[in-house]
Amino acid sequence: MGEETSPLDSLRVNSRTSPVVGSSLIPIINKLQDILAPVGRELTNISLPQVAVIGSQSSGKSSVLEALVGRDFLPRGCDICTRRPLVLMLENRPEKPGDDGKEWGEFRHLPGKCFYDFSKIRREIQAETERGVGLNKRVSDKQIFLKISSPNVLNMTLVDLPGITKVPVGDQPIDIEAMIRNMIMVYIQQESCIILAVSPANSDLATSDALQMAREADPTGYRTIGVITKLDIMDRGTDARNFLLGKVVPLRLGYIGVVSRSQEDINNNRSIADALSHEEKFFNNHPVYSSLSGCCGIPQLGRKLNQILERHIRTVFPSLKSELNSEIFSVGKGLRTYGRALEPDVEKGVILLNILSKYCEAFSAMLDGRSQDIATTELLGGARIHYIFQTTFVKSLEEVDPCEDLTDADIWMAIQNAVGLKNSLFVPEVPFEVLVKRQIAMLLEPSLQCLRYVYDELLKISRACEAADLQSFPVLRRRMDDIMGKFLRDGLKPAENMIENLIEMESLLPKTSGNQGSLQTGIRALRSMAPKPAETKRLVASEKGLTAVQEVVHALTSEQIPQIWEEIGGLRDEV
């Protein structure tokens, strides 16, 4: 009597004796996955054929994937375990002389590091998940790429997506169900994607979340394969025959029934080979499923997936080729705009020096008005800065009202407070300086606004004078923008400090010499604030005193010092 062949061995035999199925097309797609993964976000219009595994939480998705690989390597537990999409590329490696037939896995984020211990693969998946989304049940659409090379697997690419959940736990947002559904729909809506909808047999298939989403994305059922798990724990007297035959929810690609390892089996370290043997015995000895061998068991699922994926690749390959050619042409066209590749370091240095020299010349030309491209619709460069100083700044100064918030009562009150207990013959100098300082400070804001206008214009000049050669070096262009921006920002604060210091200097020593007419006007303003008639006598004295002050100022401007003393002496006698 011949040796009995296990289901896992039959899967291995099939992978070795059927080299045509998926032996050419699927490896090419896997290589394209490797090439496009680093730039996938930039080539979102290209979608490669793959199998997306969807299902509700704890429906048995992970057990199905592990059974297809034949190794225990996925995180397991009673809570949500798959929190980031896991792109699993299975590569059938034909045995060669000297090949010991070892199986190994390699992560995209750890290139060149092969994991021969599959328990370490599980720990790395957990660690990478936690690095991306933390420890407390959050989910993310950022993919984890894992490639498994083995002589015992069939060529295919599968994507393990987070299970559909309805109640948020841990740090999950309140809309976690909608978030996961949207993430799943991104994958299964693509026409190049095969949908592997996993549903447990101990629940109503008509209410399956996986089949419901698959029907939304694939109304015709042309891309959907149904997998019914946990057939061994259905209620006694019931079976999934009608489900497997597609009489409840029809699918063109049909259903496959499997018996997965339970959580108790996993806790007891039951091997996958033992689980597959148990599955084979269960189906062979079952009165209903023994007649449905074509749609039961993990080996049958692996073969069917491999054949359907290859057939689907053949279908979408012409459009995929057209998309790739179009993208190659577009990228090549953009690449040619950057010019030829530079090899010697000396040549790179010469080109860099030439670019910087042209940049400096263009900057100076725009300031001095020597630019070759003279605009006729707006002021640019140095002309704009000149306009800011001569028109915008001057207008803002003219709009400053020197008497704003300064009333006659304020002036009178300041003079009285400066006199104190005694009467004063002369107008005190202190209130004048106090009031003038307050008004001079009003010039600060227009001056700082002018500075900001000039700063913005210099930034525009720095961006407008980029040499044409600089467009071929986007990194250099960004670096030059950063350097010029920092250079101008570094000069902005000292300029602000200088303006503030100038205003403060003018406030410390207001100019009081100059136009006598202005002084007379001030005197008339002071006279208008004369006291009541009861103080007429003092008013006359004050008026004479103010007239004397006017004469003193006149004398100072005409250097008539002797006359000053005569006036002061006469004034003293009158008082």
Short mmCIF file of C-alpha atoms in Angstrom, two decimals, residues 1-444:
data_model
loop_
_atom_site.label_atom_id
_atom_site.label_comp_id
_atom_site.label_asym_id
_atom_site.label_seq_id
_atom_site.Cartn_x
_atom_site.Cartn_y
_atom_site.Cartn_z
CA MET A 1 0.00 0.00 0.00
CA GLY A 2 1.45 3.38 -1.00
CA GLU A 3 2.28 6.18 1.38
CA GLU A 4 -0.52 8.55 2.35
CA THR A 5 -0.02 12.10 1.06
CA SER A 6 -0.88 15.00 3.37
CA PRO A 7 -2.75 18.09 2.12
CA LEU A 8 0.33 20.24 2.62
CA ASP A 9 2.38 17.78 0.59
CA SER A 10 -0.23 17.85 -2.15
CA LEU A 11 0.04 21.62 -2.25
CA ARG A 12 3.81 21.32 -2.54
CA VAL A 13 3.56 18.70 -5.25
CA ASN A 14 1.21 20.92 -7.21
CA SER A 15 3.57 23.87 -6.94
CA ARG A 16 6.41 21.75 -8.31
CA THR A 17 4.62 19.80 -11.01
CA SER A 18 2.60 22.69 -12.46
CA PRO A 19 5.22 25.28 -13.41
CA VAL A 20 2.99 26.83 -16.07
CA VAL A 21 0.34 28.15 -13.65
CA GLY A 22 1.51 31.58 -12.57
CA SER A 23 5.14 30.75 -13.30
CA SER A 24 5.65 33.65 -15.70
CA LEU A 25 3.10 36.40 -15.19
CA ILE A 26 2.73 36.50 -11.39
CA PRO A 27 6.51 36.83 -10.73
CA ILE A 28 6.56 39.75 -13.18
CA ILE A 29 3.76 41.43 -11.24
CA ASN A 30 5.67 40.80 -8.00
CA LYS A 31 8.73 42.53 -9.48
CA LEU A 32 6.55 45.45 -10.52
CA GLN A 33 5.27 45.59 -6.94
CA ASP A 34 8.86 45.89 -5.74
CA ILE A 35 9.61 48.63 -8.26
CA LEU A 36 6.46 50.71 -7.76
CA ALA A 37 6.16 50.41 -3.98
CA PRO A 38 8.67 53.21 -3.15
CA VAL A 39 6.91 55.61 -5.55
CA GLY A 40 3.40 54.24 -5.24
CA ARG A 41 1.88 57.54 -4.06
CA GLU A 42 3.23 59.31 -7.15
CA LEU A 43 1.87 56.64 -9.52
CA THR A 44 -1.60 56.27 -8.05
CA ASN A 45 -3.12 55.69 -11.50
CA ILE A 46 -1.31 52.34 -11.83
CA SER A 47 -2.90 49.45 -9.93
CA LEU A 48 -1.32 46.02 -10.09
CA PRO A 49 -3.30 42.76 -9.91
CA GLN A 50 -3.44 41.37 -6.39
CA VAL A 51 -5.77 39.54 -4.01
CA ALA A 52 -7.35 41.60 -1.21
CA VAL A 53 -8.45 39.54 1.81
CA ILE A 54 -11.42 41.15 3.57
CA GLY A 55 -13.71 40.05 6.36
CA SER A 56 -15.09 40.99 9.71
CA GLN A 57 -12.96 40.86 12.83
CA SER A 58 -12.25 37.27 13.98
CA SER A 59 -13.70 35.80 10.78
CA GLY A 60 -10.57 33.66 10.26
CA LYS A 61 -8.67 35.74 7.68
CA SER A 62 -5.29 35.26 9.35
CA SER A 63 -5.79 31.50 9.65
CA VAL A 64 -6.57 31.26 5.93
CA LEU A 65 -3.43 33.20 5.01
CA GLU A 66 -1.22 31.13 7.31
CA ALA A 67 -2.66 27.94 5.89
CA LEU A 68 -1.88 29.13 2.34
CA VAL A 69 1.73 29.82 3.35
CA GLY A 70 1.99 26.73 5.51
CA ARG A 71 3.69 28.64 8.33
CA ASP A 72 2.54 30.35 11.51
CA PHE A 73 3.73 33.96 11.17
CA LEU A 74 0.82 36.43 11.68
CA PRO A 75 -0.07 38.23 14.93
CA ARG A 76 -3.04 36.57 16.59
CA GLY A 77 -5.37 37.37 19.47
CA CYS A 78 -8.97 37.99 20.48
CA ASP A 79 -8.83 41.72 19.62
CA ILE A 80 -8.05 43.41 16.31
CA CYS A 81 -4.65 42.11 15.16
CA THR A 82 -4.31 43.41 11.59
CA ARG A 83 -4.07 47.17 12.07
CA ARG A 84 -2.11 48.02 8.91
CA PRO A 85 -2.49 46.50 5.43
CA LEU A 86 -0.01 43.66 5.00
CA VAL A 87 1.06 43.13 1.38
CA LEU A 88 2.15 39.50 1.24
CA MET A 89 4.06 38.43 -1.89
CA LEU A 90 4.44 34.66 -2.15
CA GLU A 91 7.26 33.57 -4.41
CA ASN A 92 7.57 29.97 -5.51
CA ARG A 93 11.29 29.19 -5.59
CA PRO A 94 12.02 26.03 -7.62
CA GLU A 95 14.47 23.72 -5.94
CA LYS A 96 17.94 23.75 -7.46
CA PRO A 97 20.99 21.60 -6.81
CA GLY A 98 22.54 22.75 -3.57
CA ASP A 99 19.35 24.49 -2.46
CA ASP A 100 18.41 23.26 1.00
CA GLY A 101 14.78 24.26 0.44
CA LYS A 102 14.73 26.76 3.28
CA GLU A 103 11.85 29.21 3.53
CA TRP A 104 12.52 32.82 4.39
CA GLY A 105 10.81 36.19 4.56
CA GLU A 106 12.06 39.69 3.81
CA PHE A 107 10.46 43.02 4.72
CA ARG A 108 10.55 46.03 2.43
CA HIS A 109 11.55 48.29 5.33
CA LEU A 110 14.47 45.94 6.17
CA PRO A 111 16.01 45.26 2.74
CA GLY A 112 18.59 42.51 2.56
CA LYS A 113 17.66 41.00 5.95
CA CYS A 114 16.20 37.50 5.60
CA PHE A 115 14.09 36.00 8.38
CA TYR A 116 14.34 32.20 8.54
CA ASP A 117 12.55 32.04 11.89
CA PHE A 118 8.88 32.78 11.19
CA SER A 119 8.22 33.65 14.83
CA LYS A 120 10.59 36.59 14.32
CA ILE A 121 8.55 37.60 11.29
CA ARG A 122 5.49 37.76 13.55
CA ARG A 123 7.34 39.90 16.09
CA GLU A 124 8.62 42.24 13.37
CA ILE A 125 5.08 42.68 11.98
CA GLN A 126 3.91 43.59 15.48
CA ALA A 127 6.86 45.94 16.02
CA GLU A 128 6.42 47.70 12.66
CA THR A 129 2.67 48.04 13.32
CA GLU A 130 3.35 49.64 16.69
CA ARG A 131 5.94 51.95 15.17
CA GLY A 132 3.32 53.19 12.75
CA VAL A 133 0.15 53.36 14.86
CA GLY A 134 1.19 52.89 18.49
CA LEU A 135 0.20 50.27 21.03
CA ASN A 136 -3.48 50.95 21.63
CA LYS A 137 -5.52 49.47 18.75
CA ARG A 138 -5.31 52.37 16.27
CA VAL A 139 -5.35 51.54 12.55
CA SER A 140 -3.54 53.05 9.56
CA ASP A 141 -3.56 52.67 5.77
CA LYS A 142 0.27 52.63 5.61
CA GLN A 143 1.29 49.29 4.14
CA ILE A 144 3.74 46.69 5.43
CA PHE A 145 5.44 44.73 2.64
CA LEU A 146 6.51 41.14 3.28
CA LYS A 147 7.94 38.75 0.72
CA ILE A 148 8.04 35.03 1.47
CA SER A 149 10.19 32.81 -0.73
CA SER A 150 9.60 29.09 -0.53
CA PRO A 151 9.44 26.03 -2.78
CA ASN A 152 6.18 25.13 -1.00
CA VAL A 153 3.98 28.10 -1.97
CA LEU A 154 2.18 29.18 -5.11
CA ASN A 155 2.96 32.49 -6.79
CA MET A 156 0.49 35.16 -5.74
CA THR A 157 0.22 38.54 -4.04
CA LEU A 158 -2.25 38.95 -1.21
CA VAL A 159 -3.20 41.99 0.88
CA ASP A 160 -4.37 41.28 4.42
CA LEU A 161 -6.64 44.21 5.38
CA PRO A 162 -7.87 45.16 8.87
CA GLY A 163 -11.01 43.31 9.93
CA ILE A 164 -14.31 45.18 9.86
CA THR A 165 -15.26 46.22 13.38
CA LYS A 166 -18.22 48.19 14.67
CA VAL A 167 -17.36 49.21 18.25
CA PRO A 168 -14.23 51.34 18.82
CA VAL A 169 -11.76 50.11 21.45
CA GLY A 170 -8.58 51.65 22.86
CA ASP A 171 -7.48 54.75 20.94
CA GLN A 172 -9.73 53.99 17.97
CA PRO A 173 -11.86 56.92 16.80
CA ILE A 174 -15.62 56.76 17.10
CA ASP A 175 -15.94 56.33 13.32
CA ILE A 176 -13.57 53.34 13.20
CA GLU A 177 -16.04 51.25 11.17
CA ALA A 178 -16.30 53.89 8.43
CA MET A 179 -12.52 54.36 8.47
CA ILE A 180 -11.83 50.64 7.92
CA ARG A 181 -14.55 50.34 5.28
CA ASN A 182 -13.10 53.28 3.35
CA MET A 183 -9.63 51.75 3.57
CA ILE A 184 -10.93 48.42 2.22
CA MET A 185 -12.87 50.11 -0.59
CA VAL A 186 -9.69 51.83 -1.82
CA TYR A 187 -8.31 48.37 -2.64
CA ILE A 188 -11.32 46.40 -3.79
CA GLN A 189 -12.74 49.13 -6.06
CA GLN A 190 -9.75 48.71 -8.39
CA GLU A 191 -10.64 46.55 -11.38
CA SER A 192 -7.28 44.80 -11.12
CA CYS A 193 -8.00 43.50 -7.62
CA ILE A 194 -9.37 40.03 -6.84
CA ILE A 195 -11.58 40.08 -3.72
CA LEU A 196 -11.24 37.22 -1.26
CA ALA A 197 -14.32 37.65 0.94
CA VAL A 198 -13.97 35.64 4.15
CA SER A 199 -17.16 34.84 6.11
CA PRO A 200 -17.62 32.50 9.08
CA ALA A 201 -20.07 29.61 8.58
CA ASN A 202 -21.59 30.07 12.06
CA SER A 203 -23.22 33.37 11.03
CA ASP A 204 -25.82 34.24 8.42
CA LEU A 205 -24.07 34.56 5.06
CA ALA A 206 -26.76 36.93 3.83
CA THR A 207 -25.59 39.49 6.42
CA SER A 208 -21.87 39.02 5.82
CA ASP A 209 -19.95 42.34 5.92
CA ALA A 210 -17.34 40.98 3.51
CA LEU A 211 -19.88 39.91 0.89
CA GLN A 212 -21.79 43.16 1.31
CA MET A 213 -18.69 45.26 0.58
CA ALA A 214 -17.64 42.94 -2.25
CA ARG A 215 -21.03 43.41 -3.89
CA GLU A 216 -20.66 47.21 -3.66
CA ALA A 217 -17.24 47.15 -5.32
CA ASP A 218 -17.93 44.26 -7.71
CA PRO A 219 -21.68 44.17 -8.51
CA THR A 220 -21.27 41.48 -11.17
CA GLY A 221 -19.29 39.17 -8.86
CA TYR A 222 -16.68 38.69 -11.58
CA ARG A 223 -13.76 39.45 -9.24
CA THR A 224 -15.00 37.96 -5.96
CA ILE A 225 -14.14 34.58 -4.42
CA GLY A 226 -16.06 33.56 -1.32
CA VAL A 227 -14.31 31.73 1.53
CA ILE A 228 -16.44 30.14 4.23
CA THR A 229 -14.50 29.40 7.43
CA LYS A 230 -15.31 27.51 10.64
CA LEU A 231 -17.39 24.84 8.94
CA ASP A 232 -16.55 22.46 11.78
CA ILE A 233 -18.32 24.53 14.45
CA MET A 234 -21.71 24.94 12.78
CA ASP A 235 -24.78 23.90 14.73
CA ARG A 236 -25.50 20.20 14.64
CA GLY A 237 -27.86 19.27 11.84
CA THR A 238 -26.85 22.24 9.67
CA ASP A 239 -24.36 22.51 6.86
CA ALA A 240 -23.09 25.07 4.33
CA ARG A 241 -23.90 23.08 1.20
CA ASN A 242 -26.19 25.77 -0.25
CA PHE A 243 -23.62 28.44 0.57
CA LEU A 244 -20.81 26.55 -1.16
CA LEU A 245 -22.96 25.93 -4.22
CA GLY A 246 -23.80 29.63 -4.47
CA LYS A 247 -27.52 29.20 -3.92
CA VAL A 248 -27.73 31.84 -1.16
CA VAL A 249 -25.43 34.62 -2.44
CA PRO A 250 -24.28 33.69 -5.97
CA LEU A 251 -20.71 34.45 -7.04
CA ARG A 252 -19.27 33.78 -10.48
CA LEU A 253 -15.97 32.56 -9.06
CA GLY A 254 -17.72 30.42 -6.46
CA TYR A 255 -16.93 29.56 -2.85
CA ILE A 256 -14.33 27.51 -1.02
CA GLY A 257 -15.02 26.05 2.41
CA VAL A 258 -12.15 25.66 4.90
CA VAL A 259 -11.60 24.51 8.44
CA SER A 260 -9.26 26.85 10.29
CA ARG A 261 -7.34 26.49 13.49
CA SER A 262 -9.24 27.77 16.50
CA GLN A 263 -7.70 30.08 19.08
CA GLU A 264 -7.42 27.07 21.38
CA ASP A 265 -5.45 25.21 18.69
CA ILE A 266 -3.11 28.18 18.36
CA ASN A 267 -2.65 28.44 22.12
CA ASN A 268 -1.82 24.72 22.19
CA ASN A 269 0.75 25.21 19.39
CA ARG A 270 -1.07 22.98 16.96
CA SER A 271 0.92 22.95 13.74
CA ILE A 272 -0.55 23.97 10.42
CA ALA A 273 0.34 20.61 8.91
CA ASP A 274 -1.67 18.90 11.66
CA ALA A 275 -4.54 21.35 11.11
CA LEU A 276 -4.54 20.63 7.36
CA SER A 277 -4.63 16.88 8.02
CA HIS A 278 -7.56 17.40 10.37
CA GLU A 279 -9.28 19.49 7.70
CA GLU A 280 -8.83 16.76 5.07
CA LYS A 281 -10.25 14.08 7.37
CA PHE A 282 -13.18 16.32 8.28
CA PHE A 283 -14.19 16.87 4.66
CA ASN A 284 -13.59 13.24 3.63
CA ASN A 285 -15.68 11.87 6.48
CA HIS A 286 -18.47 14.44 6.37
CA PRO A 287 -21.65 13.11 4.72
CA VAL A 288 -22.30 16.40 2.86
CA TYR A 289 -18.87 17.88 2.17
CA SER A 290 -17.30 14.61 0.96
CA SER A 291 -19.20 15.07 -2.31
CA LEU A 292 -18.01 18.68 -2.66
CA SER A 293 -14.27 18.05 -2.78
CA GLY A 294 -13.85 20.58 -5.59
CA CYS A 295 -14.82 23.46 -3.31
CA CYS A 296 -13.43 22.41 0.06
CA GLY A 297 -10.01 22.66 1.65
CA ILE A 298 -7.01 25.00 1.78
CA PRO A 299 -5.10 23.21 -1.05
CA GLN A 300 -8.08 23.71 -3.34
CA LEU A 301 -8.26 27.39 -2.32
CA GLY A 302 -4.56 27.89 -3.09
CA ARG A 303 -4.81 26.35 -6.54
CA LYS A 304 -7.98 28.24 -7.39
CA LEU A 305 -6.54 31.55 -6.22
CA ASN A 306 -3.39 31.01 -8.24
CA GLN A 307 -5.32 30.14 -11.41
CA ILE A 308 -7.83 32.98 -11.03
CA LEU A 309 -5.07 35.51 -10.34
CA GLU A 310 -3.10 34.43 -13.40
CA ARG A 311 -6.21 34.51 -15.57
CA HIS A 312 -7.08 37.94 -14.22
CA ILE A 313 -3.54 39.17 -14.93
CA ARG A 314 -3.87 38.03 -18.53
CA THR A 315 -7.12 39.98 -18.76
CA VAL A 316 -5.83 43.26 -17.36
CA PHE A 317 -2.31 42.96 -18.77
CA PRO A 318 -2.95 44.90 -22.02
CA SER A 319 -4.39 47.91 -20.16
CA LEU A 320 -1.65 47.65 -17.54
CA LYS A 321 0.99 47.65 -20.26
CA SER A 322 -0.61 50.70 -21.85
CA GLU A 323 -0.64 52.53 -18.50
CA LEU A 324 3.00 51.67 -17.85
CA ASN A 325 4.08 52.81 -21.33
CA SER A 326 2.18 56.06 -20.89
CA GLU A 327 3.77 56.62 -17.50
CA ILE A 328 7.25 55.80 -18.85
CA PHE A 329 6.76 58.32 -21.65
CA SER A 330 5.55 61.00 -19.23
CA VAL A 331 8.38 60.40 -16.75
CA GLY A 332 10.94 60.29 -19.58
CA LYS A 333 9.66 63.59 -20.92
CA GLY A 334 9.98 65.17 -17.52
CA LEU A 335 13.42 63.66 -17.05
CA ARG A 336 14.67 65.19 -20.29
CA THR A 337 13.82 68.65 -18.99
CA TYR A 338 16.52 68.19 -16.34
CA GLY A 339 19.21 67.85 -19.00
CA ARG A 340 21.88 65.24 -19.33
CA ALA A 341 23.39 63.44 -16.37
CA LEU A 342 26.51 64.95 -14.81
CA GLU A 343 29.35 62.58 -14.06
CA PRO A 344 32.64 64.29 -13.08
CA ASP A 345 32.67 66.31 -9.85
CA VAL A 346 34.64 69.07 -11.60
CA GLU A 347 31.87 69.53 -14.15
CA LYS A 348 29.29 69.70 -11.39
CA GLY A 349 31.30 72.40 -9.63
CA VAL A 350 31.59 74.49 -12.78
CA ILE A 351 27.86 74.26 -13.46
CA LEU A 352 27.02 75.15 -9.85
CA LEU A 353 29.31 78.20 -9.93
CA ASN A 354 27.76 79.30 -13.23
CA ILE A 355 24.23 78.98 -11.82
CA LEU A 356 25.11 80.98 -8.71
CA SER A 357 26.82 83.71 -10.76
CA LYS A 358 23.78 84.06 -13.03
CA TYR A 359 21.54 84.21 -9.99
CA CYS A 360 23.54 87.05 -8.42
CA GLU A 361 23.64 88.97 -11.71
CA ALA A 362 19.90 88.60 -12.18
CA PHE A 363 19.25 89.79 -8.62
CA SER A 364 21.40 92.90 -9.11
CA ALA A 365 19.85 93.58 -12.50
CA MET A 366 16.34 93.53 -11.05
CA LEU A 367 17.37 95.98 -8.33
CA ASP A 368 19.15 98.35 -10.71
CA GLY A 369 16.59 98.14 -13.51
CA ARG A 370 18.95 96.40 -15.92
CA SER A 371 16.82 93.29 -16.38
CA GLN A 372 16.34 92.09 -19.95
CA ASP A 373 12.64 91.37 -19.34
CA ILE A 374 11.09 94.78 -18.65
CA ALA A 375 7.51 94.40 -17.41
CA THR A 376 4.89 96.79 -18.74
CA THR A 377 1.98 95.82 -16.47
CA GLU A 378 3.42 96.25 -12.97
CA LEU A 379 6.35 97.65 -11.01
CA LEU A 380 9.00 95.08 -10.16
CA GLY A 381 12.32 94.89 -8.37
CA GLY A 382 14.10 98.14 -7.58
CA ALA A 383 11.32 100.22 -9.14
CA ARG A 384 8.83 98.68 -6.76
CA ILE A 385 11.06 99.37 -3.75
CA HIS A 386 11.52 102.99 -4.93
CA TYR A 387 7.74 103.33 -5.19
CA ILE A 388 7.34 101.93 -1.68
CA PHE A 389 9.70 104.57 -0.25
CA GLN A 390 8.62 107.58 -2.31
CA THR A 391 4.88 106.98 -2.52
CA THR A 392 3.54 104.33 -0.16
CA PHE A 393 5.70 105.31 2.82
CA VAL A 394 5.27 109.06 2.31
CA LYS A 395 1.50 108.66 2.00
CA SER A 396 1.35 106.64 5.20
CA LEU A 397 3.32 109.39 7.01
CA GLU A 398 1.01 112.09 5.68
CA GLU A 399 -1.97 110.13 6.96
CA VAL A 400 -0.58 110.30 10.49
CA ASP A 401 -2.48 113.04 12.38
CA PRO A 402 0.02 114.68 14.78
CA CYS A 403 -2.84 115.93 16.96
CA GLU A 404 -4.63 112.59 17.17
CA ASP A 405 -5.73 111.94 20.75
CA LEU A 406 -4.19 115.29 21.73
CA THR A 407 -6.73 117.93 22.79
CA ASP A 408 -6.32 121.46 24.06
CA ALA A 409 -7.31 120.19 27.48
CA ASP A 410 -4.43 117.70 27.38
CA ILE A 411 -1.96 120.50 26.56
CA TRP A 412 -3.35 122.77 29.28
CA MET A 413 -3.28 119.97 31.84
CA ALA A 414 0.31 119.06 30.96
CA ILE A 415 1.41 122.71 31.37
CA GLN A 416 -0.36 123.05 34.70
CA ASN A 417 1.16 119.82 36.03
CA ALA A 418 4.60 121.01 34.96
CA VAL A 419 4.17 124.37 36.82
CA GLY A 420 3.32 122.89 40.16
CA LEU A 421 2.61 125.25 43.10
CA LYS A 422 4.16 128.38 41.62
CA ASN A 423 3.24 130.54 38.72
CA SER A 424 5.46 130.28 35.69
CA LEU A 425 6.50 133.10 33.47
CA PHE A 426 7.77 130.90 30.67
CA VAL A 427 6.05 127.91 29.08
CA PRO A 428 7.75 124.90 30.67
CA GLU A 429 9.79 122.71 28.37
CA VAL A 430 8.85 119.44 30.03
CA PRO A 431 5.19 119.21 28.88
CA PHE A 432 6.23 120.10 25.36
CA GLU A 433 8.74 117.22 25.27
CA VAL A 434 6.29 114.79 26.85
CA LEU A 435 3.58 115.54 24.33
CA VAL A 436 5.95 115.56 21.35
CA LYS A 437 7.49 112.22 22.34
CA ARG A 438 4.06 110.64 22.39
CA GLN A 439 3.28 111.93 18.93
CA ILE A 440 6.68 110.99 17.48
CA ALA A 441 6.01 107.37 18.54
CA MET A 442 3.12 107.36 16.05
CA LEU A 443 5.70 107.29 13.24
CA LEU A 444 6.94 103.82 14.29
#
